[in-house]
mmCIF file of C-alpha atoms in Angstrom:
data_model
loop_
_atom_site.group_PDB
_atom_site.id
_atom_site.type_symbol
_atom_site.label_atom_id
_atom_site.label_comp_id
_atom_site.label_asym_id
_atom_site.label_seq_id
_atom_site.Cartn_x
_atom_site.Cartn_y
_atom_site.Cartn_z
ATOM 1 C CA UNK A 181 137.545 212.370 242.095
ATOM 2 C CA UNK A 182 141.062 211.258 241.666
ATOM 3 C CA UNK A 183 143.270 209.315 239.255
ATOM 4 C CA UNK A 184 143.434 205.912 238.748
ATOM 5 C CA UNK A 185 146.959 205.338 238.054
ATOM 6 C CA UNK A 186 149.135 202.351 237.011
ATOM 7 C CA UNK A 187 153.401 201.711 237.614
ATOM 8 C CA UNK A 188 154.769 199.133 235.405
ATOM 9 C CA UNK A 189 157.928 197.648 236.087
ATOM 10 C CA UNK A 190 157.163 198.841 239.836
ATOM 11 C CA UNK A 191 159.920 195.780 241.203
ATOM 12 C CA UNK A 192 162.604 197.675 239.057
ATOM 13 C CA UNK A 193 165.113 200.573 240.412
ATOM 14 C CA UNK A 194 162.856 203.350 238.765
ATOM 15 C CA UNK A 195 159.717 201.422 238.961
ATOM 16 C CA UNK A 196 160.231 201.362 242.972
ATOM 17 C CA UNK A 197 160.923 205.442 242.679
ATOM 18 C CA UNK A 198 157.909 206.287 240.683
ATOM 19 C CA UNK A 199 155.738 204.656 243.446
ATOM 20 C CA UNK A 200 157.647 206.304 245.931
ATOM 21 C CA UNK A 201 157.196 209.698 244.420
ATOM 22 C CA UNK A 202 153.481 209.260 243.875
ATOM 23 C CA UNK A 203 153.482 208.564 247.932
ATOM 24 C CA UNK A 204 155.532 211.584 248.294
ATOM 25 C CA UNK A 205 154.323 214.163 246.485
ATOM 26 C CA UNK A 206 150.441 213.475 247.142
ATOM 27 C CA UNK A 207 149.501 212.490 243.616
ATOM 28 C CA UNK A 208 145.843 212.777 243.322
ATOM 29 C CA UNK A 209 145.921 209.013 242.897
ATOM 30 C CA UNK A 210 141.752 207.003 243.926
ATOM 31 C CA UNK A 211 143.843 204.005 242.984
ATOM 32 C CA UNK A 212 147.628 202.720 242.469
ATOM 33 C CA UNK A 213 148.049 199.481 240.591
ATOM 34 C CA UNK A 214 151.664 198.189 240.486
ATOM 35 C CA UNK A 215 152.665 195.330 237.919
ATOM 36 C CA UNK A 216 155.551 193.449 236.744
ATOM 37 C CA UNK A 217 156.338 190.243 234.835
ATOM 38 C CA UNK A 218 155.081 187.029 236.046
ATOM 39 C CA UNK A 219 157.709 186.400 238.515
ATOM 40 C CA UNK A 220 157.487 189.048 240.548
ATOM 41 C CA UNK A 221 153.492 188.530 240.525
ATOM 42 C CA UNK A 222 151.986 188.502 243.887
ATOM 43 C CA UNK A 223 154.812 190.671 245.682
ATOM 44 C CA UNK A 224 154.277 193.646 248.014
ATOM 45 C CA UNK A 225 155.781 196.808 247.417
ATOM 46 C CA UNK A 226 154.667 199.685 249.838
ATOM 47 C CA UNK A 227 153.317 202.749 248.876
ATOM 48 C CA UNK A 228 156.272 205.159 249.779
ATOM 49 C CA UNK A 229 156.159 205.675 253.905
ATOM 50 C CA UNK A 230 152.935 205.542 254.183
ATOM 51 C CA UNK A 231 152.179 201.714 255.201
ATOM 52 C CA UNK A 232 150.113 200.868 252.721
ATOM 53 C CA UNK A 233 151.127 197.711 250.689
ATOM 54 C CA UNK A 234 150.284 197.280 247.251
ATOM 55 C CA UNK A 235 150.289 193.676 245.566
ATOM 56 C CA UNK A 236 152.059 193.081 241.981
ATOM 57 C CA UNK A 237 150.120 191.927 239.553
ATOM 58 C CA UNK A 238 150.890 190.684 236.486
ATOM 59 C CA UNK A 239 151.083 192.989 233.092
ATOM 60 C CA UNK A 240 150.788 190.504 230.821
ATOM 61 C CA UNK A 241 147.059 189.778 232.579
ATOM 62 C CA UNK A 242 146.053 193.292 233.673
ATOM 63 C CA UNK A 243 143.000 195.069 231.947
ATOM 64 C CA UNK A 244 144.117 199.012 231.158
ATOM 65 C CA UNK A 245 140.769 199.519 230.218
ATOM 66 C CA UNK A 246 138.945 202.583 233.175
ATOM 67 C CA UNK A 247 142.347 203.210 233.707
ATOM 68 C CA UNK A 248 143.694 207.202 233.571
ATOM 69 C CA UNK A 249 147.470 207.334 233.776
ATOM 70 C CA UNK A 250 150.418 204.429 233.445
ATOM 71 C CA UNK A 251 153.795 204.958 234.148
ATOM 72 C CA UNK A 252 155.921 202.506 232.099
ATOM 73 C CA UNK A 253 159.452 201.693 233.322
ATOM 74 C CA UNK A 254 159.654 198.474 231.926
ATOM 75 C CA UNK A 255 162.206 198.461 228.735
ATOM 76 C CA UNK A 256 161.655 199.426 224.977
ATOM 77 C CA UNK A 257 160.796 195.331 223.988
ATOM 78 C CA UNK A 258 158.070 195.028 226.662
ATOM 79 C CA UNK A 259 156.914 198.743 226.032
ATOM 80 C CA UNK A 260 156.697 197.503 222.716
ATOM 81 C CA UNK A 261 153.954 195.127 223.212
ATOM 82 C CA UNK A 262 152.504 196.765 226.169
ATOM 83 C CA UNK A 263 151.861 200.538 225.290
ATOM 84 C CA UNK A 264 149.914 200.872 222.739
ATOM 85 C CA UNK A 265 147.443 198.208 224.217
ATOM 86 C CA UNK A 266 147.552 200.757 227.047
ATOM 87 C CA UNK A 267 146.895 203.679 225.083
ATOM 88 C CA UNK A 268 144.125 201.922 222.826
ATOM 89 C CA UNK A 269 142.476 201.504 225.918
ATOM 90 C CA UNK A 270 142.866 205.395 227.057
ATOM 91 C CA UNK A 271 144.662 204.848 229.190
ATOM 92 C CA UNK A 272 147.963 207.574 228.487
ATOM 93 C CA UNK A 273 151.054 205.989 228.867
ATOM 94 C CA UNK A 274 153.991 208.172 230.309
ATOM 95 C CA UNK A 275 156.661 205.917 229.165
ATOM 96 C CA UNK A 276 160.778 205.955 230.363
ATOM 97 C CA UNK A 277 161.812 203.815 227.645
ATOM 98 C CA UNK A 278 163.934 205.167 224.730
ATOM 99 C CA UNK A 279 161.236 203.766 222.312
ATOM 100 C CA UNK A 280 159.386 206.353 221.835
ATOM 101 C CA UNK A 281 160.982 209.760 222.329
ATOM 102 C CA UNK A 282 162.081 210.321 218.566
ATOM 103 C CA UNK A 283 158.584 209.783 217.575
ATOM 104 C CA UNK A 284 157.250 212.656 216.068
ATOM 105 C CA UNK A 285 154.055 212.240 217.112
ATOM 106 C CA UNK A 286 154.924 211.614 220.906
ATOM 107 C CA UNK A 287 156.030 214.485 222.997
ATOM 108 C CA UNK A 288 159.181 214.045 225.085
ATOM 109 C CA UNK A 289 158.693 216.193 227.951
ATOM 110 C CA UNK A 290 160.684 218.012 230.473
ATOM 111 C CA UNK A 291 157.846 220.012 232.387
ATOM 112 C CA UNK A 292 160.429 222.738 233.179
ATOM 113 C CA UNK A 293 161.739 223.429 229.980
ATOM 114 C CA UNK A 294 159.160 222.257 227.316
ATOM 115 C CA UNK A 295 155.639 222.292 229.075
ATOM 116 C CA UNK A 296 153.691 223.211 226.062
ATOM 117 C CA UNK A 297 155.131 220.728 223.635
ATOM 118 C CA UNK A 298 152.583 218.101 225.794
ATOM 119 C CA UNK A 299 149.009 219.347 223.916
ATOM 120 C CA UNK A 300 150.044 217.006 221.329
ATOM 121 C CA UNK A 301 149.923 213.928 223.406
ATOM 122 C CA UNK A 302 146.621 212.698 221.788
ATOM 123 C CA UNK A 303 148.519 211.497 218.533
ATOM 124 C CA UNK A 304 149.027 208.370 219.663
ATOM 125 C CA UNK A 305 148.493 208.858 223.786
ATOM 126 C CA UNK A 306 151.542 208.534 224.459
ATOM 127 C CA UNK A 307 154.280 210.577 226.239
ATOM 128 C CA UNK A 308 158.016 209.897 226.333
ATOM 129 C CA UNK A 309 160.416 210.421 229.128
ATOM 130 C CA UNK A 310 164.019 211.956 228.126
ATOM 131 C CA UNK A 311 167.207 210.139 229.141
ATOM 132 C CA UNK A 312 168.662 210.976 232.042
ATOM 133 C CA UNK A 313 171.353 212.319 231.173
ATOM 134 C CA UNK A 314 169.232 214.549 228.982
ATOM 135 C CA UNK A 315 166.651 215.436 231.385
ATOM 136 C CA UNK A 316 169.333 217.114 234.091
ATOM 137 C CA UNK A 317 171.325 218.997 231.127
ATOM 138 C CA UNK A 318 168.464 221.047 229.399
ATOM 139 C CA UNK A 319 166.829 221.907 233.016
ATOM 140 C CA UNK A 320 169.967 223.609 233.656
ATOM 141 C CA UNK A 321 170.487 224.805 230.033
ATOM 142 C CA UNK A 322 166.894 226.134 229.153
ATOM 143 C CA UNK A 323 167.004 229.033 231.274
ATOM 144 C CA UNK A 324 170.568 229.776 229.618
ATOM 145 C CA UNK A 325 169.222 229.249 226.447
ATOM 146 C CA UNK A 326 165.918 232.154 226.899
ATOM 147 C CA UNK A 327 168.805 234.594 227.744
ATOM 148 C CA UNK A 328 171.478 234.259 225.914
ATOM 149 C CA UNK A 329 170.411 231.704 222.577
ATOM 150 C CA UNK A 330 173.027 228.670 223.075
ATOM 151 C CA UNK A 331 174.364 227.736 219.749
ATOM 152 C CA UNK A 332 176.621 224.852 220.892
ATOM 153 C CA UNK A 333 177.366 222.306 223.628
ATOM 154 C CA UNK A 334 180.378 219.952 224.575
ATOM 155 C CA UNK A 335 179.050 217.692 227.475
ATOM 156 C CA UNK A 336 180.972 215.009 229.429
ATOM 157 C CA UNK A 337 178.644 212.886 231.452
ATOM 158 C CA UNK A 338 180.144 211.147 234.555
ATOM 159 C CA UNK A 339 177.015 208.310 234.904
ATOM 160 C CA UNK A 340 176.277 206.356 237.925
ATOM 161 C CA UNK A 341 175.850 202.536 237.899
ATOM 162 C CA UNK A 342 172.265 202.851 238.795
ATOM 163 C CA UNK A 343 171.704 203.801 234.978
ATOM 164 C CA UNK A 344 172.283 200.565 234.323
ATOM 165 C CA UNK A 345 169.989 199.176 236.747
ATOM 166 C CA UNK A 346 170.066 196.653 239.891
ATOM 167 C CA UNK A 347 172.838 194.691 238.233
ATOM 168 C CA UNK A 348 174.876 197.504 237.493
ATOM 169 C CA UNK A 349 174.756 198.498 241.345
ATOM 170 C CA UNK A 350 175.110 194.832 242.456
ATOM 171 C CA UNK A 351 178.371 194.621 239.819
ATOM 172 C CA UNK A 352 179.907 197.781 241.586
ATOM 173 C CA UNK A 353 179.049 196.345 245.278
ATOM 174 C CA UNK A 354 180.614 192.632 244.396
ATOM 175 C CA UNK A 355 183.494 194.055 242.189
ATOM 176 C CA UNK A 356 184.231 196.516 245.413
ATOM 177 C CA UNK A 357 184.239 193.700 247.996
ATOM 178 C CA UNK A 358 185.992 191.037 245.627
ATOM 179 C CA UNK A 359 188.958 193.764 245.602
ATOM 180 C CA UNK A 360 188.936 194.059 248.862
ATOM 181 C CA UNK A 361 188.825 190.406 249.798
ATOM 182 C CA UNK A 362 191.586 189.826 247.446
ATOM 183 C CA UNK A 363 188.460 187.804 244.664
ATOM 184 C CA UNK A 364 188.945 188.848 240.939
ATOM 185 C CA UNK A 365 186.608 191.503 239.794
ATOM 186 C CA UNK A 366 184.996 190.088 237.163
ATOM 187 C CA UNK A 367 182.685 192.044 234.777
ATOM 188 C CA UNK A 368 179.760 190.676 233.734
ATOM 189 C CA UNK A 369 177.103 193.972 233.287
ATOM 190 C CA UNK A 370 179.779 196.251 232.516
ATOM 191 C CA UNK A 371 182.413 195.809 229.504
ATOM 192 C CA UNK A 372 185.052 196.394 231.971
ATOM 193 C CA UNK A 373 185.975 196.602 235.292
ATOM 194 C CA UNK A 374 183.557 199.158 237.488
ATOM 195 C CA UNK A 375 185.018 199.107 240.674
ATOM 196 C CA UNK A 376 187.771 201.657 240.986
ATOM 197 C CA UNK A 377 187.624 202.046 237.445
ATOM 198 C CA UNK A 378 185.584 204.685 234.704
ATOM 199 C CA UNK A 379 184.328 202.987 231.322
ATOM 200 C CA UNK A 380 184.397 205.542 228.302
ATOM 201 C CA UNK A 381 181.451 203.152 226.752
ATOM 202 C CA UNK A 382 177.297 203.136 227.810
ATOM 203 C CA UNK A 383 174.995 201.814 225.195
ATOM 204 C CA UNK A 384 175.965 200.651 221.936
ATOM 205 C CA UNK A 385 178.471 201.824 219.374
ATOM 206 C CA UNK A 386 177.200 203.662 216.332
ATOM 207 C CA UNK A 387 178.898 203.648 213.088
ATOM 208 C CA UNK A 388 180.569 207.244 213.528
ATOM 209 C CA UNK A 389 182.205 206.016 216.806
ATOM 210 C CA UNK A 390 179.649 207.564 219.013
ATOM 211 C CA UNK A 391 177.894 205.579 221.567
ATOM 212 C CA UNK A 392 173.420 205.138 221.420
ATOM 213 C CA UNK A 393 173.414 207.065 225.183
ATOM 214 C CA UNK A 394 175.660 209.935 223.190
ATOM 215 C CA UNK A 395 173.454 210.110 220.401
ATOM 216 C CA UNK A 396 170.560 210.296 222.901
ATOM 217 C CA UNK A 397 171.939 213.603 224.059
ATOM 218 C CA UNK A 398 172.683 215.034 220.813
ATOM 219 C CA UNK A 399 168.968 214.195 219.436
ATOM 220 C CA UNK A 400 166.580 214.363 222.667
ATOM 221 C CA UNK A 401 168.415 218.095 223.536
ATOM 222 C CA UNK A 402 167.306 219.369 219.935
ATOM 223 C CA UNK A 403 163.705 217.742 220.149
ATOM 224 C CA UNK A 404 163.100 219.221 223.655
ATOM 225 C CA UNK A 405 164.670 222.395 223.585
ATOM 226 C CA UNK A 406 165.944 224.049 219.969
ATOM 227 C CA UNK A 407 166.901 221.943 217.167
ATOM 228 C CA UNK A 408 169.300 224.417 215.776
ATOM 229 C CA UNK A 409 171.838 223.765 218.760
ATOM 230 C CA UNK A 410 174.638 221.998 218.136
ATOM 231 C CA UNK A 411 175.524 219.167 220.644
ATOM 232 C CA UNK A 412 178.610 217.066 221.363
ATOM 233 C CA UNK A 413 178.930 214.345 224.057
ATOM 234 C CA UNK A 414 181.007 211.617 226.002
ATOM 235 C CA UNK A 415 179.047 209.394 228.157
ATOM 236 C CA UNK A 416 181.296 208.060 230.781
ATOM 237 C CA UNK A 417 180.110 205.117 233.363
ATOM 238 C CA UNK A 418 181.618 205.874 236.681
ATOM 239 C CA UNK A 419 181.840 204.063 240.113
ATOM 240 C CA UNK A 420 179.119 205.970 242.236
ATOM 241 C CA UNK A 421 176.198 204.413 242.590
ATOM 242 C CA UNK A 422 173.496 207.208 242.485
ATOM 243 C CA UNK A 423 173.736 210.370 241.013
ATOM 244 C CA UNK A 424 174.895 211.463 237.147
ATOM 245 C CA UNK A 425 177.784 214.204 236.997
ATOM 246 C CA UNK A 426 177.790 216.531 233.845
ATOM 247 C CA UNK A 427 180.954 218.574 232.847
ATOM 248 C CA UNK A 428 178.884 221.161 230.466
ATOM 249 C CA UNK A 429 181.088 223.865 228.095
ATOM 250 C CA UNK A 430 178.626 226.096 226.512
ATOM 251 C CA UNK A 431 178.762 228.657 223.393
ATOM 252 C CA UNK A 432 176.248 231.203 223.112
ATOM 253 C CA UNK A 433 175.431 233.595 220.432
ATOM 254 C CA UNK A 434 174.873 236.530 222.790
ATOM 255 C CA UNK A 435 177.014 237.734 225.437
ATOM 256 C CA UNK A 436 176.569 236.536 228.928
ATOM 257 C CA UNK A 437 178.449 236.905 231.820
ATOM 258 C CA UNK A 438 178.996 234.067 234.334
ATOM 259 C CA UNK A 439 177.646 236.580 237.113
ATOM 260 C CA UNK A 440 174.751 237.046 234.695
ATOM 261 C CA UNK A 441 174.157 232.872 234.374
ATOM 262 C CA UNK A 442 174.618 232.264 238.137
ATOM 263 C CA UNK A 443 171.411 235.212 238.740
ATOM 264 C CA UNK A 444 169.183 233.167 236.466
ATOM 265 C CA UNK A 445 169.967 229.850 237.726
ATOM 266 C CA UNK A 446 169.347 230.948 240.878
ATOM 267 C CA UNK A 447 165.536 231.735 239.499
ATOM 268 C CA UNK A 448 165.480 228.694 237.405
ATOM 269 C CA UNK A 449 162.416 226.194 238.040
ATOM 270 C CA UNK A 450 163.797 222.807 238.910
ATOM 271 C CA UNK A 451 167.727 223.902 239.768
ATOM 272 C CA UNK A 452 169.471 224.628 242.743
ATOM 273 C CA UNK A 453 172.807 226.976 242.376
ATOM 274 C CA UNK A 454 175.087 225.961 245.124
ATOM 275 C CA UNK A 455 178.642 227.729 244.228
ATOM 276 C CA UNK A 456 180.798 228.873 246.054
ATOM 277 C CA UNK A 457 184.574 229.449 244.954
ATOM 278 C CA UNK A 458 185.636 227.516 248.820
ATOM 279 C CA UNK A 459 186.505 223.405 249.133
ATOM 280 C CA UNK A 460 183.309 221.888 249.092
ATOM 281 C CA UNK A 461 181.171 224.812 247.611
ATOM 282 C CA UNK A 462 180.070 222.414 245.354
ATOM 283 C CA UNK A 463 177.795 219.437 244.441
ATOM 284 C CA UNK A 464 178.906 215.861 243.983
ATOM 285 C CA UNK A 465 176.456 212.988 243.327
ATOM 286 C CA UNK A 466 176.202 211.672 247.037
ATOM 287 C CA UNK A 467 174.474 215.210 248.060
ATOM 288 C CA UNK A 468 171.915 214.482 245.102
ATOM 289 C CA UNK A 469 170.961 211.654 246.213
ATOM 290 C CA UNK A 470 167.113 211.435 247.069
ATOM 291 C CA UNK A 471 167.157 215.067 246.117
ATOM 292 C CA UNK A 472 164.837 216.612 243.088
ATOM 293 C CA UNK A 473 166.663 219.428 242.232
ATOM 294 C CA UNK A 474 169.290 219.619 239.365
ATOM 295 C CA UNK A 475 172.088 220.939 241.294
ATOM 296 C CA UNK A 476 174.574 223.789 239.352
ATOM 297 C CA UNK A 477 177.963 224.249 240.271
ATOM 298 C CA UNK A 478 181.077 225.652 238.928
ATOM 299 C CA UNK A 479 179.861 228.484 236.582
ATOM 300 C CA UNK A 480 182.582 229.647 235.071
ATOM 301 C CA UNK A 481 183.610 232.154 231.838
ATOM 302 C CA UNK A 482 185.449 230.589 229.124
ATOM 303 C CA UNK A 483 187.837 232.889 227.619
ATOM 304 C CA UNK A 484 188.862 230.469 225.200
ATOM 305 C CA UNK A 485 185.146 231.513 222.783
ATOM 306 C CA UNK A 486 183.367 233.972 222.224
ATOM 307 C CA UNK A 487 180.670 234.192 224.660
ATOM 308 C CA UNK A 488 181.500 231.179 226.355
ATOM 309 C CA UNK A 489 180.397 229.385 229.707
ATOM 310 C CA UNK A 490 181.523 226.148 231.662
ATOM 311 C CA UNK A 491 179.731 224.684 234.704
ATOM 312 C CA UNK A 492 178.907 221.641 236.498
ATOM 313 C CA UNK A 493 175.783 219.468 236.699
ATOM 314 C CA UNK A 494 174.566 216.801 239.108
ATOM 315 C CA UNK A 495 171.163 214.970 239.273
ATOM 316 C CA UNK A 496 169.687 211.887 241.060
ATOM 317 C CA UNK A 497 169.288 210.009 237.741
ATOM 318 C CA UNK A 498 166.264 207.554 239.368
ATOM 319 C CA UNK A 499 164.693 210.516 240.126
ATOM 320 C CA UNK A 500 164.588 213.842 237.808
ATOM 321 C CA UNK A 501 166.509 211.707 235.115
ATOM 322 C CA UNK A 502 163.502 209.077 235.413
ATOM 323 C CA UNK A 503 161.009 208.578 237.962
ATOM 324 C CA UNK A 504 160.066 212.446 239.155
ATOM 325 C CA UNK A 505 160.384 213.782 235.658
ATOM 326 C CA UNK A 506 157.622 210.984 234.779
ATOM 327 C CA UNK A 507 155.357 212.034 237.999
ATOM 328 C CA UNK A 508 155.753 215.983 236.788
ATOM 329 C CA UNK A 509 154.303 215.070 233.157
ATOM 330 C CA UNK A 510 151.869 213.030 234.985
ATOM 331 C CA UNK A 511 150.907 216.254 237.074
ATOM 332 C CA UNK A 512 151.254 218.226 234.050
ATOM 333 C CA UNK A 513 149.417 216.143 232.255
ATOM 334 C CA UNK A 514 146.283 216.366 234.940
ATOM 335 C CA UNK A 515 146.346 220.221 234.964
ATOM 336 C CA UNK A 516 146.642 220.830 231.371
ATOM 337 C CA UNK A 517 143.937 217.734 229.997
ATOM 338 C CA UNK A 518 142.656 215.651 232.271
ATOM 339 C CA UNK A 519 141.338 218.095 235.355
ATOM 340 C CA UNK A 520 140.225 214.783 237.160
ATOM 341 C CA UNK A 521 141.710 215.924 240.513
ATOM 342 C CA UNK A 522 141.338 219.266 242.420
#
């Protein structure tokens, strides 16, 4: 007997993924129910390659009760009112909102890096996914981290549009042809001009001069993997539109050699080492496109500290940074508690 499983917010960019993903990697799944808001109700939306259609139905009306598994990709106001209706019912909520993952009582999982940490799920059945940004940066740092014991980390994110959702990829595509046609390039998602153009700004500013998505980083990297480690970051939004970029400095308190990183990244669950000191012996976002790994290039010593290492990070943000890290804790989640499947 399989799962019964529910995508909300299954019209969105990550929505759409998480469906796909279920298709693709064989998800014990009986039954898939995708909703959305009202207008999008009665839509079709198939079920990865397979042929199958599945018709949106509307959250607001939907019964969660019999229901095993929902994956939430809906927004922190609507997961608001939605999830812990959800999770009364029993039905455990895997949620990609930001809502939830400083909760102490909800686990925010990485399955590579922080398995364990989802026994306590029961709380309030609920399980948050990181940011994406987040989710790429401790897969490649955990392994680091069980050698060597990172004490500190200066990260400067390069962010697709696609973090920002259909609008921010429609902005990029309109601002692009506009220039091109000789139109103005006006910005409506973004506080600038995309198109040709990086924006040293994503989220809101804090009162220390930090941005919310740069405070994610900083708070979600201690939660998930050490809360001793210090953490700095710059979130940049950059014209690409799939596929987050990290620039990653990294202080240890034990000496390790870049020779000694690149051998345990090469073993690391969930990362791909592709580095090679030639043009091109590298990953940029396009290659990571539709890909799962998180891709590691450009490990490097830094002479400038004391047991010091720089390399380079790139992810498909719909997919490890959102949608496939939310189908692993749902896998993770079967194996560990709910042994429906298999």
């Amino acid at each position: 007997m399989g799962y019964r499983v529910v995508v909300a917010g299954a019209t969105g960019n990550v929505g759409r993924e998480m469906v796909n993903i279920l298709a693709e990697r064989e998800f014990p799944a009986d039954e898939i129910a995708v909703l959305a808001s009202s207008r999008s109700t009665g839509d079709e939306i198939e079920y990865g390659d397979t042929g199958r259609m599945l018709k949106v139905r509307n959250i607001e009306h939907f019964d969660p009760e019999g229901w095993d598994i929902a994956l939430f990709a809906i927004g922190s106001e609507a997961t608001k009112v939605y999830a812990p209706k959800f999770a009364a019912a029993g039905c455990t909520v895997i949620d990609n909102s930001s809502l939830y993952r400083m909760d102490p009582d909800v686990p925010l999982i990485v399955p590579e890096v922080n398995a364990d940490a989802i026994d306590g799920y029961r709380a309030k059945n609920i399980i948050a996914n990181p940011n994406c940004s987040t989710a790429q940066m401790v897969v490649a740092l955990k392994p680091l981290h069980d050698a060597a014991t990172i004490k500190r980390v200066v990260v400067a994110t390069y962010q697709s549009v696609s973090g920002a959702g259909k609008v921010g990829m429609d902005e990029l595509f309109e601002q692009s042809r506009n220039i091109f046609v000789g139109d103005p390039a006006e910005a409506k998602k973004f506080t600038k001009q995309i198109a040709f153009n990086v924006i040293p700004h994503i989220d809101s500013f804090l009162d220390d001069g930090s941005t919310k998505e740069e405070w994610k980083m900083v708070v979600e990297t201690k939660k998930i993997l050490d809360p001793k480690i210090k953490v700095t970051a710059t979130c940049v939004r950059v014209p690409v539109f799939v596929g987050h970029s990290e620039a990653l400095n990294i202080e240890f308190e034990n000496e390790i050699s870049a020779e000694d990183a690149k051998r345990i990244l090469r073993e690391a669950p969930g990362v791909l080492l592709i580095d090679k000191h030639e043009d091109g012996g590298y990953v940029t976002p396009i290659e990571s496109a539709g890909e799962d790994a998180t891709f590691v290039s450009r490990v490097r010593e830094d002479p400038t500290v004391e047991n010091g290492l720089s390399l380079w990070c790139v992810s498909d943000n719909l997919r490890k940074g959102a949608a496939l890290n939310a189908v692993q804790i749902a896998e993770l989640l079967g194996r560990r508690h709910l042994q429906k499947a298999g």
